[in-house]
Amino acid sequence: LWALAWRWRRAAGGRPRCLVVLGSGGHTAEMLYDLRSLGGLLARLDFAYLLADTDRGSRAHVEAFERERGAASPPEFLLVPRAREVGQS
């Protein structure tokens, strides 16, 4: 499970942004669990989510997570092609 967080240039009064890298096989659930553990910090961050373009399950989980936390805007997804599908060797 890889997560990369960084601050990128803020607009005037903007909030820090965090890139969350998601994967399959339970990694998305683990990452969202970790994000929930941020407590009060969670409300002060904006997130962008990096996931495979075919990973519809992770996308649905993120959308539910963002609704749960009361995000003002829809989540930002950065999609990358998957090198191989789950279960392929």
PDB file of N, CA and C in Angstrom:
ATOM      1  N   LEU A   1       0.863  -1.179   0.000  1.00  0.00           N
ATOM      2  CA  LEU A   1       0.000   0.000   0.000  1.00  0.00           C
ATOM      3  C   LEU A   1       0.900   1.229   0.000  1.00  0.00           C
ATOM      4  N   TRP A   2       0.689   2.054  -0.998  1.00  0.00           N
ATOM      5  CA  TRP A   2       1.504   3.258  -1.103  1.00  0.00           C
ATOM      6  C   TRP A   2       0.619   4.478  -0.944  1.00  0.00           C
ATOM      7  N   ALA A   3       1.049   5.393  -0.163  1.00  0.00           N
ATOM      8  CA  ALA A   3       0.341   6.667  -0.058  1.00  0.00           C
ATOM      9  C   ALA A   3       1.384   7.770  -0.175  1.00  0.00           C
ATOM     10  N   LEU A   4       1.046   8.785  -0.896  1.00  0.00           N
ATOM     11  CA  LEU A   4       1.954   9.907  -1.068  1.00  0.00           C
ATOM     12  C   LEU A   4       1.176  11.168  -0.742  1.00  0.00           C
ATOM     13  N   ALA A   5       1.672  11.917   0.194  1.00  0.00           N
ATOM     14  CA  ALA A   5       0.999  13.157   0.555  1.00  0.00           C
ATOM     15  C   ALA A   5       1.941  14.319   0.269  1.00  0.00           C
ATOM     16  N   TRP A   6       1.400  15.354  -0.248  1.00  0.00           N
ATOM     17  CA  TRP A   6       2.205  16.537  -0.493  1.00  0.00           C
ATOM     18  C   TRP A   6       1.308  17.762  -0.480  1.00  0.00           C
ATOM     19  N   ARG A   7       1.930  18.869  -0.287  1.00  0.00           N
ATOM     20  CA  ARG A   7       1.225  20.138  -0.389  1.00  0.00           C
ATOM     21  C   ARG A   7       1.574  20.725  -1.729  1.00  0.00           C
ATOM     22  N   TRP A   8       0.587  21.065  -2.466  1.00  0.00           N
ATOM     23  CA  TRP A   8       0.908  21.784  -3.669  1.00  0.00           C
ATOM     24  C   TRP A   8       0.335  23.165  -3.561  1.00  0.00           C
ATOM     25  N   ARG A   9       0.781  24.062  -4.409  1.00  0.00           N
ATOM     26  CA  ARG A   9       0.490  25.475  -4.259  1.00  0.00           C
ATOM     27  C   ARG A   9      -0.976  25.704  -3.947  1.00  0.00           C
ATOM     28  N   ARG A  10      -1.199  26.496  -2.928  1.00  0.00           N
ATOM     29  CA  ARG A  10      -2.561  26.790  -2.516  1.00  0.00           C
ATOM     30  C   ARG A  10      -3.040  28.067  -3.189  1.00  0.00           C
ATOM     31  N   ALA A  11      -4.310  28.095  -3.509  1.00  0.00           N
ATOM     32  CA  ALA A  11      -4.934  29.349  -3.919  1.00  0.00           C
ATOM     33  C   ALA A  11      -5.037  30.198  -2.655  1.00  0.00           C
ATOM     34  N   ALA A  12      -5.350  31.461  -2.801  1.00  0.00           N
ATOM     35  CA  ALA A  12      -5.465  32.328  -1.629  1.00  0.00           C
ATOM     36  C   ALA A  12      -6.447  31.707  -0.648  1.00  0.00           C
ATOM     37  N   GLY A  13      -5.981  31.444   0.557  1.00  0.00           N
ATOM     38  CA  GLY A  13      -6.834  30.851   1.583  1.00  0.00           C
ATOM     39  C   GLY A  13      -7.127  29.382   1.352  1.00  0.00           C
ATOM     40  N   GLY A  14      -6.443  28.758   0.397  1.00  0.00           N
ATOM     41  CA  GLY A  14      -6.705  27.350   0.084  1.00  0.00           C
ATOM     42  C   GLY A  14      -6.226  26.416   1.185  1.00  0.00           C
ATOM     43  N   ARG A  15      -6.680  25.186   1.091  1.00  0.00           N
ATOM     44  CA  ARG A  15      -6.306  24.180   2.072  1.00  0.00           C
ATOM     45  C   ARG A  15      -5.263  23.251   1.481  1.00  0.00           C
ATOM     46  N   PRO A  16      -4.479  22.602   2.337  1.00  0.00           N
ATOM     47  CA  PRO A  16      -3.515  21.626   1.823  1.00  0.00           C
ATOM     48  C   PRO A  16      -4.246  20.495   1.107  1.00  0.00           C
ATOM     49  N   ARG A  17      -3.614  19.974   0.068  1.00  0.00           N
ATOM     50  CA  ARG A  17      -4.185  18.857  -0.677  1.00  0.00           C
ATOM     51  C   ARG A  17      -3.312  17.633  -0.464  1.00  0.00           C
ATOM     52  N   CYS A  18      -3.956  16.499  -0.513  1.00  0.00           N
ATOM     53  CA  CYS A  18      -3.266  15.240  -0.278  1.00  0.00           C
ATOM     54  C   CYS A  18      -3.624  14.276  -1.402  1.00  0.00           C
ATOM     55  N   LEU A  19      -2.609  13.656  -1.995  1.00  0.00           N
ATOM     56  CA  LEU A  19      -2.836  12.642  -3.013  1.00  0.00           C
ATOM     57  C   LEU A  19      -2.901  11.295  -2.319  1.00  0.00           C
ATOM     58  N   VAL A  20      -3.979  10.551  -2.563  1.00  0.00           N
ATOM     59  CA  VAL A  20      -4.168   9.234  -1.959  1.00  0.00           C
ATOM     60  C   VAL A  20      -4.117   8.206  -3.085  1.00  0.00           C
ATOM     61  N   VAL A  21      -3.153   7.295  -3.013  1.00  0.00           N
ATOM     62  CA  VAL A  21      -2.980   6.280  -4.036  1.00  0.00           C
ATOM     63  C   VAL A  21      -3.689   5.017  -3.571  1.00  0.00           C
ATOM     64  N   LEU A  22      -4.663   4.554  -4.384  1.00  0.00           N
ATOM     65  CA  LEU A  22      -5.486   3.411  -4.010  1.00  0.00           C
ATOM     66  C   LEU A  22      -5.176   2.209  -4.871  1.00  0.00           C
ATOM     67  N   GLY A  23      -5.486   1.040  -4.348  1.00  0.00           N
ATOM     68  CA  GLY A  23      -5.284  -0.199  -5.086  1.00  0.00           C
ATOM     69  C   GLY A  23      -6.415  -1.165  -4.811  1.00  0.00           C
ATOM     70  N   SER A  24      -6.299  -2.329  -5.358  1.00  0.00           N
ATOM     71  CA  SER A  24      -7.333  -3.343  -5.208  1.00  0.00           C
ATOM     72  C   SER A  24      -6.949  -4.320  -4.100  1.00  0.00           C
ATOM     73  N   GLY A  25      -7.837  -5.272  -3.856  1.00  0.00           N
ATOM     74  CA  GLY A  25      -7.534  -6.328  -2.894  1.00  0.00           C
ATOM     75  C   GLY A  25      -7.542  -5.875  -1.455  1.00  0.00           C
ATOM     76  N   GLY A  26      -8.401  -4.936  -1.111  1.00  0.00           N
ATOM     77  CA  GLY A  26      -8.500  -4.475   0.271  1.00  0.00           C
ATOM     78  C   GLY A  26      -7.705  -3.226   0.575  1.00  0.00           C
ATOM     79  N   HIS A  27      -6.853  -2.807  -0.351  1.00  0.00           N
ATOM     80  CA  HIS A  27      -6.025  -1.632  -0.087  1.00  0.00           C
ATOM     81  C   HIS A  27      -6.859  -0.362   0.034  1.00  0.00           C
ATOM     82  N   THR A  28      -7.927  -0.252  -0.724  1.00  0.00           N
ATOM     83  CA  THR A  28      -8.764   0.940  -0.644  1.00  0.00           C
ATOM     84  C   THR A  28      -9.414   1.030   0.728  1.00  0.00           C
ATOM     85  N   ALA A  29      -9.960  -0.080   1.220  1.00  0.00           N
ATOM     86  CA  ALA A  29     -10.587  -0.087   2.544  1.00  0.00           C
ATOM     87  C   ALA A  29      -9.579   0.293   3.626  1.00  0.00           C
ATOM     88  N   GLU A  30      -8.364  -0.231   3.516  1.00  0.00           N
ATOM     89  CA  GLU A  30      -7.325   0.099   4.494  1.00  0.00           C
ATOM     90  C   GLU A  30      -6.984   1.585   4.452  1.00  0.00           C
ATOM     91  N   MET A  31      -6.862   2.142   3.263  1.00  0.00           N
ATOM     92  CA  MET A  31      -6.508   3.557   3.139  1.00  0.00           C
ATOM     93  C   MET A  31      -7.622   4.445   3.696  1.00  0.00           C
ATOM     94  N   LEU A  32      -8.874   4.124   3.371  1.00  0.00           N
ATOM     95  CA  LEU A  32      -9.981   4.934   3.883  1.00  0.00           C
ATOM     96  C   LEU A  32     -10.075   4.822   5.402  1.00  0.00           C
ATOM     97  N   TYR A  33      -9.754   3.668   5.951  1.00  0.00           N
ATOM     98  CA  TYR A  33      -9.697   3.497   7.405  1.00  0.00           C
ATOM     99  C   TYR A  33      -8.625   4.433   7.979  1.00  0.00           C
ATOM    100  N   ASP A  34      -7.460   4.460   7.331  1.00  0.00           N
ATOM    101  CA  ASP A  34      -6.381   5.345   7.792  1.00  0.00           C
ATOM    102  C   ASP A  34      -6.790   6.812   7.704  1.00  0.00           C
ATOM    103  N   LEU A  35      -7.472   7.195   6.634  1.00  0.00           N
ATOM    104  CA  LEU A  35      -7.912   8.587   6.500  1.00  0.00           C
ATOM    105  C   LEU A  35      -8.901   8.959   7.597  1.00  0.00           C
ATOM    106  N   ARG A  36      -9.820   8.032   7.919  1.00  0.00           N
ATOM    107  CA  ARG A  36     -10.784   8.304   8.998  1.00  0.00           C
ATOM    108  C   ARG A  36     -10.077   8.532  10.328  1.00  0.00           C
ATOM    109  N   SER A  37      -8.923   7.903  10.523  1.00  0.00           N
ATOM    110  CA  SER A  37      -8.194   8.027  11.780  1.00  0.00           C
ATOM    111  C   SER A  37      -7.535   9.398  11.951  1.00  0.00           C
ATOM    112  N   LEU A  38      -7.581  10.241  10.919  1.00  0.00           N
ATOM    113  CA  LEU A  38      -6.978  11.574  11.014  1.00  0.00           C
ATOM    114  C   LEU A  38      -7.773  12.513  11.910  1.00  0.00           C
ATOM    115  N   GLY A  39      -8.986  12.146  12.254  1.00  0.00           N
ATOM    116  CA  GLY A  39      -9.796  12.952  13.159  1.00  0.00           C
ATOM    117  C   GLY A  39     -10.044  14.351  12.626  1.00  0.00           C
ATOM    118  N   GLY A  40      -9.756  15.357  13.447  1.00  0.00           N
ATOM    119  CA  GLY A  40     -10.007  16.749  13.097  1.00  0.00           C
ATOM    120  C   GLY A  40      -9.213  17.231  11.898  1.00  0.00           C
ATOM    121  N   LEU A  41      -8.071  16.633  11.648  1.00  0.00           N
ATOM    122  CA  LEU A  41      -7.253  17.020  10.496  1.00  0.00           C
ATOM    123  C   LEU A  41      -7.969  16.693   9.186  1.00  0.00           C
ATOM    124  N   LEU A  42      -8.792  15.655   9.205  1.00  0.00           N
ATOM    125  CA  LEU A  42      -9.512  15.229   8.010  1.00  0.00           C
ATOM    126  C   LEU A  42     -10.333  16.361   7.404  1.00  0.00           C
ATOM    127  N   ALA A  43     -10.945  17.169   8.241  1.00  0.00           N
ATOM    128  CA  ALA A  43     -11.799  18.260   7.764  1.00  0.00           C
ATOM    129  C   ALA A  43     -10.999  19.413   7.165  1.00  0.00           C
ATOM    130  N   ARG A  44      -9.696  19.454   7.429  1.00  0.00           N
ATOM    131  CA  ARG A  44      -8.875  20.569   6.934  1.00  0.00           C
ATOM    132  C   ARG A  44      -8.083  20.227   5.683  1.00  0.00           C
ATOM    133  N   LEU A  45      -8.316  19.042   5.123  1.00  0.00           N
ATOM    134  CA  LEU A  45      -7.586  18.610   3.934  1.00  0.00           C
ATOM    135  C   LEU A  45      -8.527  18.377   2.771  1.00  0.00           C
ATOM    136  N   ASP A  46      -8.027  18.625   1.569  1.00  0.00           N
ATOM    137  CA  ASP A  46      -8.706  18.231   0.346  1.00  0.00           C
ATOM    138  C   ASP A  46      -7.913  17.070  -0.236  1.00  0.00           C
ATOM    139  N   PHE A  47      -8.608  16.124  -0.824  1.00  0.00           N
ATOM    140  CA  PHE A  47      -7.955  14.936  -1.345  1.00  0.00           C
ATOM    141  C   PHE A  47      -8.142  14.798  -2.848  1.00  0.00           C
ATOM    142  N   ALA A  48      -7.130  14.246  -3.487  1.00  0.00           N
ATOM    143  CA  ALA A  48      -7.227  13.768  -4.860  1.00  0.00           C
ATOM    144  C   ALA A  48      -6.867  12.287  -4.778  1.00  0.00           C
ATOM    145  N   TYR A  49      -7.574  11.466  -5.533  1.00  0.00           N
ATOM    146  CA  TYR A  49      -7.409  10.020  -5.455  1.00  0.00           C
ATOM    147  C   TYR A  49      -6.860   9.483  -6.769  1.00  0.00           C
ATOM    148  N   LEU A  50      -5.768   8.745  -6.682  1.00  0.00           N
ATOM    149  CA  LEU A  50      -5.146   8.109  -7.843  1.00  0.00           C
ATOM    150  C   LEU A  50      -5.546   6.639  -7.837  1.00  0.00           C
ATOM    151  N   LEU A  51      -6.162   6.183  -8.935  1.00  0.00           N
ATOM    152  CA  LEU A  51      -6.563   4.793  -9.027  1.00  0.00           C
ATOM    153  C   LEU A  51      -6.593   4.344 -10.475  1.00  0.00           C
ATOM    154  N   ALA A  52      -6.665   3.041 -10.652  1.00  0.00           N
ATOM    155  CA  ALA A  52      -6.702   2.471 -12.005  1.00  0.00           C
ATOM    156  C   ALA A  52      -8.017   2.838 -12.677  1.00  0.00           C
ATOM    157  N   ASP A  53      -7.945   3.047 -13.970  1.00  0.00           N
ATOM    158  CA  ASP A  53      -9.140   3.450 -14.709  1.00  0.00           C
ATOM    159  C   ASP A  53     -10.239   2.392 -14.705  1.00  0.00           C
ATOM    160  N   THR A  54      -9.907   1.147 -14.414  1.00  0.00           N
ATOM    161  CA  THR A  54     -10.916   0.082 -14.372  1.00  0.00           C
ATOM    162  C   THR A  54     -11.375  -0.250 -12.955  1.00  0.00           C
ATOM    163  N   ASP A  55     -10.895   0.462 -11.973  1.00  0.00           N
ATOM    164  CA  ASP A  55     -11.200   0.160 -10.567  1.00  0.00           C
ATOM    165  C   ASP A  55     -12.471   0.883 -10.123  1.00  0.00           C
ATOM    166  N   ARG A  56     -13.604   0.350 -10.522  1.00  0.00           N
ATOM    167  CA  ARG A  56     -14.889   0.976 -10.187  1.00  0.00           C
ATOM    168  C   ARG A  56     -15.253   0.805  -8.721  1.00  0.00           C
ATOM    169  N   GLY A  57     -14.802  -0.277  -8.113  1.00  0.00           N
ATOM    170  CA  GLY A  57     -15.090  -0.513  -6.701  1.00  0.00           C
ATOM    171  C   GLY A  57     -14.471   0.549  -5.811  1.00  0.00           C
ATOM    172  N   SER A  58     -13.197   0.849  -6.048  1.00  0.00           N
ATOM    173  CA  SER A  58     -12.525   1.878  -5.247  1.00  0.00           C
ATOM    174  C   SER A  58     -13.181   3.231  -5.447  1.00  0.00           C
ATOM    175  N   ARG A  59     -13.568   3.513  -6.675  1.00  0.00           N
ATOM    176  CA  ARG A  59     -14.226   4.799  -6.962  1.00  0.00           C
ATOM    177  C   ARG A  59     -15.528   4.927  -6.168  1.00  0.00           C
ATOM    178  N   ALA A  60     -16.313   3.870  -6.121  1.00  0.00           N
ATOM    179  CA  ALA A  60     -17.569   3.892  -5.362  1.00  0.00           C
ATOM    180  C   ALA A  60     -17.309   4.077  -3.865  1.00  0.00           C
ATOM    181  N   HIS A  61     -16.280   3.420  -3.348  1.00  0.00           N
ATOM    182  CA  HIS A  61     -15.946   3.564  -1.924  1.00  0.00           C
ATOM    183  C   HIS A  61     -15.512   4.991  -1.601  1.00  0.00           C
ATOM    184  N   VAL A  62     -14.725   5.587  -2.480  1.00  0.00           N
ATOM    185  CA  VAL A  62     -14.268   6.969  -2.266  1.00  0.00           C
ATOM    186  C   VAL A  62     -15.454   7.933  -2.310  1.00  0.00           C
ATOM    187  N   GLU A  63     -16.342   7.740  -3.263  1.00  0.00           N
ATOM    188  CA  GLU A  63     -17.506   8.627  -3.347  1.00  0.00           C
ATOM    189  C   GLU A  63     -18.346   8.544  -2.076  1.00  0.00           C
ATOM    190  N   ALA A  64     -18.529   7.334  -1.530  1.00  0.00           N
ATOM    191  CA  ALA A  64     -19.266   7.167  -0.273  1.00  0.00           C
ATOM    192  C   ALA A  64     -18.517   7.826   0.887  1.00  0.00           C
ATOM    193  N   PHE A  65     -17.201   7.656   0.927  1.00  0.00           N
ATOM    194  CA  PHE A  65     -16.375   8.263   1.977  1.00  0.00           C
ATOM    195  C   PHE A  65     -16.489   9.788   1.943  1.00  0.00           C
ATOM    196  N   GLU A  66     -16.419  10.358   0.751  1.00  0.00           N
ATOM    197  CA  GLU A  66     -16.499  11.816   0.627  1.00  0.00           C
ATOM    198  C   GLU A  66     -17.880  12.338   1.038  1.00  0.00           C
ATOM    199  N   ARG A  67     -18.946  11.607   0.713  1.00  0.00           N
ATOM    200  CA  ARG A  67     -20.289  12.005   1.172  1.00  0.00           C
ATOM    201  C   ARG A  67     -20.371  11.936   2.690  1.00  0.00           C
ATOM    202  N   GLU A  68     -19.800  10.880   3.250  1.00  0.00           N
ATOM    203  CA  GLU A  68     -19.801  10.677   4.701  1.00  0.00           C
ATOM    204  C   GLU A  68     -19.099  11.819   5.430  1.00  0.00           C
ATOM    205  N   ARG A  69     -18.017  12.291   4.856  1.00  0.00           N
ATOM    206  CA  ARG A  69     -17.277  13.368   5.531  1.00  0.00           C
ATOM    207  C   ARG A  69     -17.817  14.753   5.197  1.00  0.00           C
ATOM    208  N   GLY A  70     -18.855  14.804   4.359  1.00  0.00           N
ATOM    209  CA  GLY A  70     -19.511  16.072   4.063  1.00  0.00           C
ATOM    210  C   GLY A  70     -18.723  16.982   3.149  1.00  0.00           C
ATOM    211  N   ALA A  71     -18.007  16.406   2.211  1.00  0.00           N
ATOM    212  CA  ALA A  71     -17.207  17.206   1.278  1.00  0.00           C
ATOM    213  C   ALA A  71     -18.115  18.127   0.466  1.00  0.00           C
ATOM    214  N   ALA A  72     -17.653  19.354   0.260  1.00  0.00           N
ATOM    215  CA  ALA A  72     -18.446  20.359  -0.446  1.00  0.00           C
ATOM    216  C   ALA A  72     -18.495  20.127  -1.958  1.00  0.00           C
ATOM    217  N   SER A  73     -17.495  19.445  -2.492  1.00  0.00           N
ATOM    218  CA  SER A  73     -17.452  19.222  -3.937  1.00  0.00           C
ATOM    219  C   SER A  73     -17.167  17.743  -4.206  1.00  0.00           C
ATOM    220  N   PRO A  74     -17.431  17.288  -5.427  1.00  0.00           N
ATOM    221  CA  PRO A  74     -17.157  15.880  -5.742  1.00  0.00           C
ATOM    222  C   PRO A  74     -15.664  15.587  -5.666  1.00  0.00           C
ATOM    223  N   PRO A  75     -15.316  14.335  -5.379  1.00  0.00           N
ATOM    224  CA  PRO A  75     -13.889  14.000  -5.277  1.00  0.00           C
ATOM    225  C   PRO A  75     -13.180  14.133  -6.614  1.00  0.00           C
ATOM    226  N   GLU A  76     -11.897  14.439  -6.532  1.00  0.00           N
ATOM    227  CA  GLU A  76     -11.062  14.536  -7.736  1.00  0.00           C
ATOM    228  C   GLU A  76     -10.366  13.197  -7.935  1.00  0.00           C
ATOM    229  N   PHE A  77     -10.568  12.597  -9.103  1.00  0.00           N
ATOM    230  CA  PHE A  77      -9.941  11.319  -9.426  1.00  0.00           C
ATOM    231  C   PHE A  77      -8.892  11.514 -10.503  1.00  0.00           C
ATOM    232  N   LEU A  78      -7.735  10.918 -10.288  1.00  0.00           N
ATOM    233  CA  LEU A  78      -6.671  10.867 -11.281  1.00  0.00           C
ATOM    234  C   LEU A  78      -6.580   9.406 -11.692  1.00  0.00           C
ATOM    235  N   LEU A  79      -6.891   9.124 -12.940  1.00  0.00           N
ATOM    236  CA  LEU A  79      -6.960   7.741 -13.408  1.00  0.00           C
ATOM    237  C   LEU A  79      -5.737   7.377 -14.228  1.00  0.00           C
ATOM    238  N   VAL A  80      -5.229   6.177 -13.975  1.00  0.00           N
ATOM    239  CA  VAL A  80      -4.086   5.659 -14.722  1.00  0.00           C
ATOM    240  C   VAL A  80      -4.467   4.297 -15.293  1.00  0.00           C
ATOM    241  N   PRO A  81      -3.900   3.924 -16.434  1.00  0.00           N
ATOM    242  CA  PRO A  81      -4.199   2.598 -16.978  1.00  0.00           C
ATOM    243  C   PRO A  81      -3.607   1.516 -16.070  1.00  0.00           C
ATOM    244  N   ARG A  82      -4.345   0.438 -15.930  1.00  0.00           N
ATOM    245  CA  ARG A  82      -3.871  -0.673 -15.107  1.00  0.00           C
ATOM    246  C   ARG A  82      -2.938  -1.532 -15.952  1.00  0.00           C
ATOM    247  N   ALA A  83      -1.781  -1.881 -15.397  1.00  0.00           N
ATOM    248  CA  ALA A  83      -0.818  -2.701 -16.115  1.00  0.00           C
ATOM    249  C   ALA A  83      -1.366  -4.108 -16.363  1.00  0.00           C
ATOM    250  N   ARG A  84      -2.089  -4.637 -15.389  1.00  0.00           N
ATOM    251  CA  ARG A  84      -2.738  -5.940 -15.521  1.00  0.00           C
ATOM    252  C   ARG A  84      -3.928  -5.960 -14.596  1.00  0.00           C
ATOM    253  N   GLU A  85      -4.900  -6.764 -14.913  1.00  0.00           N
ATOM    254  CA  GLU A  85      -6.096  -6.856 -14.085  1.00  0.00           C
ATOM    255  C   GLU A  85      -5.824  -7.730 -12.865  1.00  0.00           C
ATOM    256  N   VAL A  86      -6.636  -7.560 -11.845  1.00  0.00           N
ATOM    257  CA  VAL A  86      -6.515  -8.350 -10.630  1.00  0.00           C
ATOM    258  C   VAL A  86      -6.650  -9.819 -10.993  1.00  0.00           C
ATOM    259  N   GLY A  87      -5.773 -10.652 -10.453  1.00  0.00           N
ATOM    260  CA  GLY A  87      -5.811 -12.077 -10.720  1.00  0.00           C
ATOM    261  C   GLY A  87      -4.925 -12.524 -11.864  1.00  0.00           C
ATOM    262  N   GLN A  88      -4.442 -11.582 -12.665  1.00  0.00           N
ATOM    263  CA  GLN A  88      -3.520 -11.949 -13.736  1.00  0.00           C
ATOM    264  C   GLN A  88      -2.119 -12.098 -13.162  1.00  0.00           C
ATOM    265  N   SER A  89      -1.351 -13.008 -13.724  1.00  0.00           N
ATOM    266  CA  SER A  89       0.015 -13.176 -13.232  1.00  0.00           C
ATOM    267  C   SER A  89       0.999 -12.452 -14.114  1.00  0.00           C
TER     268      SER A  89
END
